[in-house]
Amino acid sequence: MTKQVQLFIDGEFIDSTTEQWIPVTNPATQDVIAQAPCTTSEEMARAIASAKQAFQSWKEVPVSERARLMMRFGNLLKEHQTDIAEIICQELGKTLEDAKGDVWRGIEVVEQAANIPSLMMGETVENVARSIDTYSYIQPLGVCAGITPFNFPAMIPLWMFPMAIACGNTFILKPSEQDPMTVNRIAELFAEAGAPKGVLQVVHGAKEQVDTILHHPDIKAISFVGSVNVGQYIYKTGTDNLKRVQAFAGAKNHMVVMPDANKQQVINALVGASVGAAGQRCMAISVAVFVGAAQDWIPEVAEAIGKVHPGVYTDPNAAYGPQISPQAKARVLSLIEQGKKEGATCLVDGSDCQVKDYPKGNWIGPTVFSDVTPEMTIYKEEIFGPVLCTSSVDTLEDAIALVNDSPYGNGTSIFTASGAAARKYQHEIEVGQVGINIPIPVPLPFFSFTGWKGSFYGDQHAYGKQAVRFYTETKTITARWFNDDIPVSGPNMSINLR
């Protein structure tokens, strides 16, 4: 019998009573490995009610105890990093090392959550007026929620609920229906770490369950990572319902290559940053912009990328895995064909990729286009596959203008030996995360993940100090104490200090 994914409600894993189930498939074989439930409205209500009730006691738990919970949780994640990674491999298809990295980047956020006492400190000013002091506290919001995508089933949930819960909130997590088992394992470890019942709830499903989260009055804040259209819907609907929302959406990340860069470093960086994780990451480099004489390197870049190949996670030579679904594969293939029709030069074509012994896998080989212009569909749309577009410009100013004209602003990078060029680029570029001789500039969690423009809707970003601000409210107190009677000693003795 196919495994049925359970819900995690009120501190217990339970079987859903739903009649609607979503198949979870291994994308390398198309075998159905589990069935994910579409959580019923009654189960959703129970989860939210449990989180609301748990908040009343959890918010009173000392911040140092909340930090120690995160320490224990982080240690358990480290102990079980490989077995969590293997679940990712089975339901998403990542290579084992990539999956272990997925888990580790989440662990780093949990370590940041363990630092919550210093992050929750308020501010104070003495004598704002005569004998009057003002000080602020940071307090939790209540029930928060997270809606996460398929491509990082460990890291992105761990971006959200550890920081929210460490701040004193409770949390409803709705992971992707395409790979829900990873989150269930993480929730199991969170309970093992000593999390009280109701602090974390895990529900599964699709749009109906998301809409419940967006409209329910007891949910105060929503974190989302996913596609542009869904991100816009989440942000508009959530804010229309007077909720705090952070929505991380699409991307089209450029890497600018200057002619003074180290060619081999450029080639090595582009191989991993463009097709790694099958291109299924919002920080992938999908456009390489070669400046001046650097455009002569494009054939060598294409040759190097063409040498890598996808495969199953048990293959140590596989550079990346399959697309998440046949539908995702069909979409990427259609964009490759569109690129050819619109006049881009296909230097490496992975459309007919096959992997031995896995004929049903959602495989796409590495693909490289040259002569790509901003009017082309493959330039404008986020392909989310192992496809690199390359363009050529004459000057750094042209490259900056090209990048700034993009509606997205998730990440970008420049490869150069010139400090002046790097300084100009980082200053003038309208993108939230910039790498200098680093292809994928994802910050460590003591900073924040800071996409701009159409890549993010909201005000406060993920993890780091901004996450604490997102998951809390500031309360400011102005206090005056009169000196009429200050006890000196004994129950009936006082001195008048006026």
mmCIF file with all atom_site columns, C-alpha atoms in Angstrom, residues 6 19 48 61-62 67 84 93 101 151 167 208 229 236 238 241 243-244 297 324 353 405 411 418 424 442 448:
data_model
loop_
_atom_site.group_PDB
_atom_site.id
_atom_site.type_symbol
_atom_site.label_atom_id
_atom_site.label_alt_id
_atom_site.label_comp_id
_atom_site.label_asym_id
_atom_site.label_entity_id
_atom_site.label_seq_id
_atom_site.pdbx_PDB_ins_code
_atom_site.Cartn_x
_atom_site.Cartn_y
_atom_site.Cartn_z
_atom_site.occupancy
_atom_site.B_iso_or_equiv
_atom_site.pdbx_formal_charge
_atom_site.auth_seq_id
_atom_site.auth_comp_id
_atom_site.auth_asym_id
_atom_site.auth_atom_id
_atom_site.pdbx_PDB_model_num
ATOM 1  C CA . GLN A 1 6   ? 0.373   12.390 7.821   1.00 0.00 ? 6   GLN A CA 1
ATOM 2  C CA . GLU A 1 19  ? -10.914 11.961 0.343   1.00 0.00 ? 19  GLU A CA 1
ATOM 3  C CA . ILE A 1 48  ? -5.020  26.912 13.679  1.00 0.00 ? 48  ILE A CA 1
ATOM 4  C CA . VAL A 1 61  ? 8.491   30.979 27.846  1.00 0.00 ? 61  VAL A CA 1
ATOM 5  C CA . PRO A 1 62  ? 11.778  32.748 28.642  1.00 0.00 ? 62  PRO A CA 1
ATOM 6  C CA . ALA A 1 67  ? 17.083  29.510 22.354  1.00 0.00 ? 67  ALA A CA 1
ATOM 7  C CA . ILE A 1 84  ? 16.854  13.975 5.615   1.00 0.00 ? 84  ILE A CA 1
ATOM 8  C CA . GLY A 1 93  ? 15.654  13.990 -7.260  1.00 0.00 ? 93  GLY A CA 1
ATOM 9  C CA . GLY A 1 101 ? 23.594  21.283 1.279   1.00 0.00 ? 101 GLY A CA 1
ATOM 10 C CA . ASN A 1 151 ? 12.872  23.151 -4.786  1.00 0.00 ? 151 ASN A CA 1
ATOM 11 C CA . CYS A 1 167 ? 10.541  35.001 18.580  1.00 0.00 ? 167 CYS A CA 1
ATOM 12 C CA . GLU A 1 208 ? -7.766  25.462 -0.930  1.00 0.00 ? 208 GLU A CA 1
ATOM 13 C CA . ASN A 1 229 ? 1.981   34.715 -10.160 1.00 0.00 ? 229 ASN A CA 1
ATOM 14 C CA . LYS A 1 236 ? -2.426  40.806 -2.501  1.00 0.00 ? 236 LYS A CA 1
ATOM 15 C CA . GLY A 1 238 ? -2.924  38.315 2.466   1.00 0.00 ? 238 GLY A CA 1
ATOM 16 C CA . ASN A 1 241 ? -7.014  40.441 4.785   1.00 0.00 ? 241 ASN A CA 1
ATOM 17 C CA . LYS A 1 243 ? -2.016  40.292 7.361   1.00 0.00 ? 243 LYS A CA 1
ATOM 18 C CA . ARG A 1 244 ? 1.696   40.940 7.351   1.00 0.00 ? 244 ARG A CA 1
ATOM 19 C CA . TRP A 1 297 ? 34.954  32.861 -24.032 1.00 0.00 ? 297 TRP A CA 1
ATOM 20 C CA . ILE A 1 324 ? 10.414  17.828 -10.486 1.00 0.00 ? 324 ILE A CA 1
ATOM 21 C CA . CYS A 1 353 ? 18.670  13.803 -22.869 1.00 0.00 ? 353 CYS A CA 1
ATOM 22 C CA . ASP A 1 405 ? 16.099  46.990 -16.927 1.00 0.00 ? 405 ASP A CA 1
ATOM 23 C CA . GLY A 1 411 ? 20.646  38.165 -7.277  1.00 0.00 ? 411 GLY A CA 1
ATOM 24 C CA . SER A 1 418 ? 39.122  45.472 -11.007 1.00 0.00 ? 418 SER A CA 1
ATOM 25 C CA . LYS A 1 424 ? 30.748  50.686 -9.526  1.00 0.00 ? 424 LYS A CA 1
ATOM 26 C CA . VAL A 1 442 ? 23.146  33.880 -0.991  1.00 0.00 ? 442 VAL A CA 1
ATOM 27 C CA . SER A 1 448 ? 19.072  38.673 5.389   1.00 0.00 ? 448 SER A CA 1
#
